[in-house]
Amino acid sequence: EVQLVESGGGLVQPGGSLRLSCIASGFTLNTYWMTWVRQAPGKGLEWVANIKGDGSKKTYVESVKGRFTISRDNAKNSLYLQMDTLRAEDTAVYYCARDNSYCNSPVCYDVFDIWGQGTMVTVSS
Amino acid sequence: AIQMTQSPSSLSASVGDRVSITCRASQDIRNELGWYQQKLGKAPKLLIYAASNLQGGVPSRFSGSGSGTDFTLTISSLQPEDFATYYCLQDNNYPRTFGQGTKVEIK
């Protein structure tokens, strides 16, 4: 079964750090880009960051640049999100998702086709 | 960043109704748009990609249309399991951006 399982969420004080993990199963992780998406309580979805299959390219939303780092360990079938200098506005459920490309030559479309169940991060004193 | 604006923000409908949700991009995104369904407390689910292509396993009552800046998700005959929040997502440029969501509620 193709599956993503996040872990590592919790309560952290403003200015603190947290590392989220996402374990993949049922597919070969290194052939896919991977993405983190978050959702603040009662709010909509926000794309946070993604990373290429070999880890050579990373992109971030402006609000987390310099504070969050996306990384992966394909040998461990794992995706990570290191979150530093956390702020109250980072409070959200964080989802990892497989960032797949559906290609209809010559165009490719990026889709988030597999999602984890999410892990809650609360930044509060 | 490309802004995605959905309308309406919420709607009430009955089982069997035809429902349409629109998404407008702040600039031309060709057909690089997907639609996602999210039920309460669950992860989102991909419904449609490339504006009009149905993801495998998604019922044919869902359809998408549009290109450029204006897009529509249509549910031809609303079913009880379709009550959820729907989001559009552009994959034309970074950062990827979602619409604010449309909550479909039972009338």
PDB file of C-alpha atoms in Angstrom:
ATOM      1  CA  GLU A   1       0.000   0.000   0.000  1.00  0.00           C
ATOM      2  CA  VAL A   2       1.267   3.449  -0.921  1.00  0.00           C
ATOM      3  CA  GLN A   3       1.407   5.460   2.287  1.00  0.00           C
ATOM      4  CA  LEU A   4       2.934   8.487   3.997  1.00  0.00           C
ATOM      5  CA  VAL A   5       3.094   8.796   7.777  1.00  0.00           C
ATOM      6  CA  GLU A   6       4.158  12.014   9.513  1.00  0.00           C
ATOM      7  CA  SER A   7       5.485  12.376  13.034  1.00  0.00           C
ATOM      8  CA  GLY A   8       7.314  14.872  15.206  1.00  0.00           C
ATOM      9  CA  GLY A   9       4.618  17.444  15.877  1.00  0.00           C
ATOM     10  CA  GLY A  10       3.971  18.874  19.307  1.00  0.00           C
ATOM     11  CA  LEU A  11       3.925  21.951  21.495  1.00  0.00           C
ATOM     12  CA  VAL A  12       6.921  24.279  21.271  1.00  0.00           C
ATOM     13  CA  GLN A  13       7.602  27.769  22.590  1.00  0.00           C
ATOM     14  CA  PRO A  14       8.038  30.746  20.261  1.00  0.00           C
ATOM     15  CA  GLY A  15      11.619  30.829  19.033  1.00  0.00           C
ATOM     16  CA  GLY A  16      11.993  27.089  19.480  1.00  0.00           C
ATOM     17  CA  SER A  17      12.685  24.298  17.001  1.00  0.00           C
ATOM     18  CA  LEU A  18      10.981  21.140  15.872  1.00  0.00           C
ATOM     19  CA  ARG A  19      11.800  18.476  13.283  1.00  0.00           C
ATOM     20  CA  LEU A  20       9.010  16.761  11.407  1.00  0.00           C
ATOM     21  CA  SER A  21       9.467  13.407   9.719  1.00  0.00           C
ATOM     22  CA  CYS A  22       7.509  11.674   6.976  1.00  0.00           C
ATOM     23  CA  ILE A  23       8.041   7.987   6.273  1.00  0.00           C
ATOM     24  CA  ALA A  24       7.088   6.702   2.834  1.00  0.00           C
ATOM     25  CA  SER A  25       6.093   3.151   1.962  1.00  0.00           C
ATOM     26  CA  GLY A  26       4.811   1.371  -1.110  1.00  0.00           C
ATOM     27  CA  PHE A  27       6.783   3.424  -3.643  1.00  0.00           C
ATOM     28  CA  THR A  28      10.375   4.346  -4.487  1.00  0.00           C
ATOM     29  CA  LEU A  29      10.894   7.666  -2.744  1.00  0.00           C
ATOM     30  CA  ASN A  30      13.946   8.822  -4.724  1.00  0.00           C
ATOM     31  CA  THR A  31      11.996   9.072  -7.985  1.00  0.00           C
ATOM     32  CA  TYR A  32       9.608  11.704  -6.648  1.00  0.00           C
ATOM     33  CA  TRP A  33       9.648  15.312  -5.558  1.00  0.00           C
ATOM     34  CA  MET A  34       8.089  15.663  -2.114  1.00  0.00           C
ATOM     35  CA  THR A  35       6.179  18.542  -0.573  1.00  0.00           C
ATOM     36  CA  TRP A  36       5.085  19.927   2.788  1.00  0.00           C
ATOM     37  CA  VAL A  37       1.707  21.669   3.062  1.00  0.00           C
ATOM     38  CA  ARG A  38       0.285  23.193   6.237  1.00  0.00           C
ATOM     39  CA  GLN A  39      -3.133  24.199   7.498  1.00  0.00           C
ATOM     40  CA  ALA A  40      -3.636  26.583  10.399  1.00  0.00           C
ATOM     41  CA  PRO A  41      -6.610  25.778  12.655  1.00  0.00           C
ATOM     42  CA  GLY A  42      -9.844  26.593  10.823  1.00  0.00           C
ATOM     43  CA  LYS A  43      -7.950  27.988   7.821  1.00  0.00           C
ATOM     44  CA  GLY A  44      -7.068  26.951   4.298  1.00  0.00           C
ATOM     45  CA  LEU A  45      -4.128  25.070   2.844  1.00  0.00           C
ATOM     46  CA  GLU A  46      -0.704  26.653   2.405  1.00  0.00           C
ATOM     47  CA  TRP A  47       2.149  25.130   0.420  1.00  0.00           C
ATOM     48  CA  VAL A  48       5.368  25.334   2.453  1.00  0.00           C
ATOM     49  CA  ALA A  49       8.273  23.714   0.585  1.00  0.00           C
ATOM     50  CA  ASN A  50       9.293  20.989  -1.802  1.00  0.00           C
ATOM     51  CA  ILE A  51      12.414  19.005  -2.664  1.00  0.00           C
ATOM     52  CA  LYS A  52      13.564  17.147  -5.756  1.00  0.00           C
ATOM     53  CA  GLY A  53      14.007  13.360  -5.688  1.00  0.00           C
ATOM     54  CA  ASP A  54      17.790  13.526  -5.340  1.00  0.00           C
ATOM     55  CA  GLY A  55      17.649  16.465  -2.917  1.00  0.00           C
ATOM     56  CA  SER A  56      19.420  18.803  -5.338  1.00  0.00           C
ATOM     57  CA  LYS A  57      16.618  21.397  -5.582  1.00  0.00           C
ATOM     58  CA  LYS A  58      14.534  22.915  -2.823  1.00  0.00           C
ATOM     59  CA  THR A  59      11.903  25.660  -2.907  1.00  0.00           C
ATOM     60  CA  TYR A  60      10.199  27.458  -0.031  1.00  0.00           C
ATOM     61  CA  VAL A  61       7.317  29.845   0.528  1.00  0.00           C
ATOM     62  CA  GLU A  62       8.649  33.273   1.453  1.00  0.00           C
ATOM     63  CA  SER A  63       7.299  33.209   5.031  1.00  0.00           C
ATOM     64  CA  VAL A  64       9.520  30.265   6.041  1.00  0.00           C
ATOM     65  CA  LYS A  65      12.691  31.021   4.080  1.00  0.00           C
ATOM     66  CA  GLY A  66      15.723  31.055   6.365  1.00  0.00           C
ATOM     67  CA  ARG A  67      13.791  29.372   9.195  1.00  0.00           C
ATOM     68  CA  PHE A  68      12.667  26.021   7.736  1.00  0.00           C
ATOM     69  CA  THR A  69      14.810  23.439   5.954  1.00  0.00           C
ATOM     70  CA  ILE A  70      13.412  20.585   3.901  1.00  0.00           C
ATOM     71  CA  SER A  71      15.575  17.504   3.468  1.00  0.00           C
ATOM     72  CA  ARG A  72      15.318  13.814   2.681  1.00  0.00           C
ATOM     73  CA  ASP A  73      17.080  10.516   3.252  1.00  0.00           C
ATOM     74  CA  ASN A  74      16.025   8.224   0.435  1.00  0.00           C
ATOM     75  CA  ALA A  75      17.847   5.261   1.968  1.00  0.00           C
ATOM     76  CA  LYS A  76      15.522   5.594   4.949  1.00  0.00           C
ATOM     77  CA  ASN A  77      12.451   6.401   2.810  1.00  0.00           C
ATOM     78  CA  SER A  78      12.174   9.606   4.787  1.00  0.00           C
ATOM     79  CA  LEU A  79      11.359  13.266   4.281  1.00  0.00           C
ATOM     80  CA  TYR A  80      12.048  15.902   6.916  1.00  0.00           C
ATOM     81  CA  LEU A  81      11.142  19.468   7.791  1.00  0.00           C
ATOM     82  CA  GLN A  82      13.453  21.209  10.237  1.00  0.00           C
ATOM     83  CA  MET A  83      11.618  24.187  11.699  1.00  0.00           C
ATOM     84  CA  ASP A  84      13.643  26.795  13.589  1.00  0.00           C
ATOM     85  CA  THR A  85      12.768  30.172  15.098  1.00  0.00           C
ATOM     86  CA  LEU A  86       9.151  29.116  15.267  1.00  0.00           C
ATOM     87  CA  ARG A  87       6.403  31.727  15.511  1.00  0.00           C
ATOM     88  CA  ALA A  88       2.801  31.559  16.676  1.00  0.00           C
ATOM     89  CA  GLU A  89       1.686  31.846  13.054  1.00  0.00           C
ATOM     90  CA  ASP A  90       3.457  28.556  12.258  1.00  0.00           C
ATOM     91  CA  THR A  91       0.831  26.747  14.334  1.00  0.00           C
ATOM     92  CA  ALA A  92      -0.814  24.303  11.934  1.00  0.00           C
ATOM     93  CA  VAL A  93      -1.323  20.733  10.870  1.00  0.00           C
ATOM     94  CA  TYR A  94       1.616  19.846   8.627  1.00  0.00           C
ATOM     95  CA  TYR A  95       1.056  17.378   5.800  1.00  0.00           C
ATOM     96  CA  CYS A  96       3.677  15.709   3.651  1.00  0.00           C
ATOM     97  CA  ALA A  97       2.606  14.836   0.134  1.00  0.00           C
ATOM     98  CA  ARG A  98       4.058  13.116  -2.898  1.00  0.00           C
ATOM     99  CA  ASP A  99       4.690  15.751  -5.531  1.00  0.00           C
ATOM    100  CA  ASN A 100       4.117  13.777  -8.720  1.00  0.00           C
ATOM    101  CA  SER A 101       4.369  14.825 -12.361  1.00  0.00           C
ATOM    102  CA  TYR A 102       1.714  13.761 -14.821  1.00  0.00           C
ATOM    103  CA  CYS A 103       3.145  14.330 -18.280  1.00  0.00           C
ATOM    104  CA  ASN A 104       1.292  14.751 -21.539  1.00  0.00           C
ATOM    105  CA  SER A 105       4.149  15.586 -23.858  1.00  0.00           C
ATOM    106  CA  PRO A 106       5.454  18.220 -23.918  1.00  0.00           C
ATOM    107  CA  VAL A 107       3.755  19.509 -20.775  1.00  0.00           C
ATOM    108  CA  CYS A 108       4.000  18.090 -17.252  1.00  0.00           C
ATOM    109  CA  TYR A 109       1.579  18.874 -14.452  1.00  0.00           C
ATOM    110  CA  ASP A 110       2.539  18.737 -10.800  1.00  0.00           C
ATOM    111  CA  VAL A 111       0.037  17.070  -8.491  1.00  0.00           C
ATOM    112  CA  PHE A 112      -0.010  16.138  -4.837  1.00  0.00           C
ATOM    113  CA  ASP A 113      -1.371  12.631  -5.296  1.00  0.00           C
ATOM    114  CA  ILE A 114      -0.539  10.926  -1.992  1.00  0.00           C
ATOM    115  CA  TRP A 115      -0.895  12.655   1.387  1.00  0.00           C
ATOM    116  CA  GLY A 116      -0.036  11.745   4.938  1.00  0.00           C
ATOM    117  CA  GLN A 117      -2.517  12.084   7.788  1.00  0.00           C
ATOM    118  CA  GLY A 118      -0.846  15.216   9.139  1.00  0.00           C
ATOM    119  CA  THR A 119       0.961  16.135  12.340  1.00  0.00           C
ATOM    120  CA  MET A 120      -0.030  19.076  14.553  1.00  0.00           C
ATOM    121  CA  VAL A 121       2.487  21.759  15.480  1.00  0.00           C
ATOM    122  CA  THR A 122       1.495  24.249  18.177  1.00  0.00           C
ATOM    123  CA  VAL A 123       3.721  27.260  18.858  1.00  0.00           C
ATOM    124  CA  SER A 124       2.718  28.834  22.134  1.00  0.00           C
ATOM    125  CA  SER A 125       4.167  29.949  25.446  1.00  0.00           C
TER     126      SER A 125
ATOM    127  CA  ALA B   1       3.093  35.106  -5.951  1.00  0.00           C
ATOM    128  CA  ILE B   2       0.075  34.097  -8.016  1.00  0.00           C
ATOM    129  CA  GLN B   3      -3.145  34.744  -6.117  1.00  0.00           C
ATOM    130  CA  MET B   4      -5.952  32.214  -6.437  1.00  0.00           C
ATOM    131  CA  THR B   5      -9.454  33.443  -5.614  1.00  0.00           C
ATOM    132  CA  GLN B   6     -12.295  30.991  -5.195  1.00  0.00           C
ATOM    133  CA  SER B   7     -15.993  31.745  -5.166  1.00  0.00           C
ATOM    134  CA  PRO B   8     -18.205  31.280  -3.384  1.00  0.00           C
ATOM    135  CA  SER B   9     -16.502  30.776  -0.005  1.00  0.00           C
ATOM    136  CA  SER B  10     -19.369  28.506   0.972  1.00  0.00           C
ATOM    137  CA  LEU B  11     -22.580  27.177  -0.470  1.00  0.00           C
ATOM    138  CA  SER B  12     -25.563  25.154   0.679  1.00  0.00           C
ATOM    139  CA  ALA B  13     -26.962  22.529  -1.658  1.00  0.00           C
ATOM    140  CA  SER B  14     -29.137  19.448  -1.653  1.00  0.00           C
ATOM    141  CA  VAL B  15     -28.349  15.913  -2.705  1.00  0.00           C
ATOM    142  CA  GLY B  16     -28.816  15.705  -6.457  1.00  0.00           C
ATOM    143  CA  ASP B  17     -28.057  19.372  -7.108  1.00  0.00           C
ATOM    144  CA  ARG B  18     -25.594  20.541  -9.728  1.00  0.00           C
ATOM    145  CA  VAL B  19     -22.862  22.580  -8.058  1.00  0.00           C
ATOM    146  CA  SER B  20     -20.172  24.796  -9.565  1.00  0.00           C
ATOM    147  CA  ILE B  21     -17.171  26.397  -7.889  1.00  0.00           C
ATOM    148  CA  THR B  22     -14.969  28.918  -9.623  1.00  0.00           C
ATOM    149  CA  CYS B  23     -11.300  29.751  -9.203  1.00  0.00           C
ATOM    150  CA  ARG B  24      -9.629  32.805 -10.677  1.00  0.00           C
ATOM    151  CA  ALA B  25      -5.859  33.248 -10.998  1.00  0.00           C
ATOM    152  CA  SER B  26      -4.193  36.648 -10.767  1.00  0.00           C
ATOM    153  CA  GLN B  27      -2.271  35.895 -13.964  1.00  0.00           C
ATOM    154  CA  ASP B  28      -2.347  33.423 -16.853  1.00  0.00           C
ATOM    155  CA  ILE B  29      -1.557  29.912 -15.574  1.00  0.00           C
ATOM    156  CA  ARG B  30      -2.488  28.114 -18.807  1.00  0.00           C
ATOM    157  CA  ASN B  31      -4.194  24.918 -17.606  1.00  0.00           C
ATOM    158  CA  GLU B  32      -1.810  24.252 -14.713  1.00  0.00           C
ATOM    159  CA  LEU B  33      -4.464  23.879 -12.062  1.00  0.00           C
ATOM    160  CA  GLY B  34      -5.710  21.113  -9.817  1.00  0.00           C
ATOM    161  CA  TRP B  35      -8.741  20.641  -7.593  1.00  0.00           C
ATOM    162  CA  TYR B  36      -8.609  18.974  -4.171  1.00  0.00           C
ATOM    163  CA  GLN B  37     -11.336  17.800  -1.805  1.00  0.00           C
ATOM    164  CA  GLN B  38     -10.875  17.886   1.949  1.00  0.00           C
ATOM    165  CA  LYS B  39     -13.254  16.323   4.425  1.00  0.00           C
ATOM    166  CA  LEU B  40     -13.272  17.429   8.042  1.00  0.00           C
ATOM    167  CA  GLY B  41     -10.212  16.211   9.915  1.00  0.00           C
ATOM    168  CA  LYS B  42      -8.777  14.433   6.888  1.00  0.00           C
ATOM    169  CA  ALA B  43      -5.981  15.069   4.413  1.00  0.00           C
ATOM    170  CA  PRO B  44      -6.866  16.596   1.046  1.00  0.00           C
ATOM    171  CA  LYS B  45      -7.518  14.334  -1.921  1.00  0.00           C
ATOM    172  CA  LEU B  46      -6.656  15.051  -5.547  1.00  0.00           C
ATOM    173  CA  LEU B  47      -9.732  15.192  -7.787  1.00  0.00           C
ATOM    174  CA  ILE B  48      -8.656  16.878 -11.020  1.00  0.00           C
ATOM    175  CA  TYR B  49      -5.349  17.902 -12.587  1.00  0.00           C
ATOM    176  CA  ALA B  50      -4.455  19.959 -15.655  1.00  0.00           C
ATOM    177  CA  ALA B  51      -7.746  21.793 -15.167  1.00  0.00           C
ATOM    178  CA  SER B  52      -9.941  19.085 -16.659  1.00  0.00           C
ATOM    179  CA  ASN B  53      -8.368  15.651 -16.176  1.00  0.00           C
ATOM    180  CA  LEU B  54     -10.040  13.344 -13.682  1.00  0.00           C
ATOM    181  CA  GLN B  55      -7.715  11.589 -11.250  1.00  0.00           C
ATOM    182  CA  GLY B  56      -8.058   7.818 -11.289  1.00  0.00           C
ATOM    183  CA  GLY B  57     -10.802   6.520  -9.023  1.00  0.00           C
ATOM    184  CA  VAL B  58     -12.653   9.841  -8.830  1.00  0.00           C
ATOM    185  CA  PRO B  59     -16.351   9.609  -9.772  1.00  0.00           C
ATOM    186  CA  SER B  60     -17.316  10.974 -13.174  1.00  0.00           C
ATOM    187  CA  ARG B  61     -19.819  13.395 -11.614  1.00  0.00           C
ATOM    188  CA  PHE B  62     -16.782  15.614 -10.957  1.00  0.00           C
ATOM    189  CA  SER B  63     -15.507  17.657 -13.879  1.00  0.00           C
ATOM    190  CA  GLY B  64     -13.229  20.613 -14.404  1.00  0.00           C
ATOM    191  CA  SER B  65     -12.903  23.242 -17.073  1.00  0.00           C
ATOM    192  CA  GLY B  66     -11.097  26.455 -17.892  1.00  0.00           C
ATOM    193  CA  SER B  67      -7.734  27.814 -18.915  1.00  0.00           C
ATOM    194  CA  GLY B  68      -5.782  31.024 -18.560  1.00  0.00           C
ATOM    195  CA  THR B  69      -7.202  32.708 -15.467  1.00  0.00           C
ATOM    196  CA  ASP B  70     -10.702  31.276 -15.008  1.00  0.00           C
ATOM    197  CA  PHE B  71     -11.512  27.750 -13.917  1.00  0.00           C
ATOM    198  CA  THR B  72     -14.566  25.822 -12.763  1.00  0.00           C
ATOM    199  CA  LEU B  73     -15.136  22.642 -10.772  1.00  0.00           C
ATOM    200  CA  THR B  74     -18.579  21.118 -11.334  1.00  0.00           C
ATOM    201  CA  ILE B  75     -20.324  18.341  -9.461  1.00  0.00           C
ATOM    202  CA  SER B  76     -23.139  17.187 -11.718  1.00  0.00           C
ATOM    203  CA  SER B  77     -25.284  15.518  -9.052  1.00  0.00           C
ATOM    204  CA  LEU B  78     -24.206  16.143  -5.466  1.00  0.00           C
ATOM    205  CA  GLN B  79     -23.933  13.029  -3.321  1.00  0.00           C
ATOM    206  CA  PRO B  80     -23.873  12.816   0.504  1.00  0.00           C
ATOM    207  CA  GLU B  81     -20.149  11.980   0.472  1.00  0.00           C
ATOM    208  CA  ASP B  82     -19.375  15.174  -1.498  1.00  0.00           C
ATOM    209  CA  PHE B  83     -20.033  17.529   1.393  1.00  0.00           C
ATOM    210  CA  ALA B  84     -16.544  18.843   2.019  1.00  0.00           C
ATOM    211  CA  THR B  85     -14.254  21.797   1.352  1.00  0.00           C
ATOM    212  CA  TYR B  86     -12.767  22.166  -2.122  1.00  0.00           C
ATOM    213  CA  TYR B  87      -9.502  23.901  -3.002  1.00  0.00           C
ATOM    214  CA  CYS B  88      -7.895  24.868  -6.281  1.00  0.00           C
ATOM    215  CA  LEU B  89      -4.097  24.816  -6.554  1.00  0.00           C
ATOM    216  CA  GLN B  90      -1.937  26.347  -9.272  1.00  0.00           C
ATOM    217  CA  ASP B  91       1.204  24.507 -10.368  1.00  0.00           C
ATOM    218  CA  ASN B  92       2.292  27.076 -12.941  1.00  0.00           C
ATOM    219  CA  ASN B  93       4.820  28.854 -10.765  1.00  0.00           C
ATOM    220  CA  TYR B  94       6.449  28.965  -7.347  1.00  0.00           C
ATOM    221  CA  PRO B  95       5.315  29.388  -4.686  1.00  0.00           C
ATOM    222  CA  ARG B  96       2.474  26.974  -5.296  1.00  0.00           C
ATOM    223  CA  THR B  97      -0.703  28.686  -4.129  1.00  0.00           C
ATOM    224  CA  PHE B  98      -4.113  27.394  -3.112  1.00  0.00           C
ATOM    225  CA  GLY B  99      -7.443  29.143  -3.299  1.00  0.00           C
ATOM    226  CA  GLN B 100      -8.991  29.954   0.066  1.00  0.00           C
ATOM    227  CA  GLY B 101     -11.437  27.057  -0.189  1.00  0.00           C
ATOM    228  CA  THR B 102     -15.147  26.545  -0.826  1.00  0.00           C
ATOM    229  CA  LYS B 103     -17.163  24.734   1.810  1.00  0.00           C
ATOM    230  CA  VAL B 104     -20.063  22.733   0.403  1.00  0.00           C
ATOM    231  CA  GLU B 105     -22.729  22.222   3.059  1.00  0.00           C
ATOM    232  CA  ILE B 106     -26.025  20.380   3.249  1.00  0.00           C
ATOM    233  CA  LYS B 107     -29.118  22.525   2.693  1.00  0.00           C
TER     234      LYS B 107
END
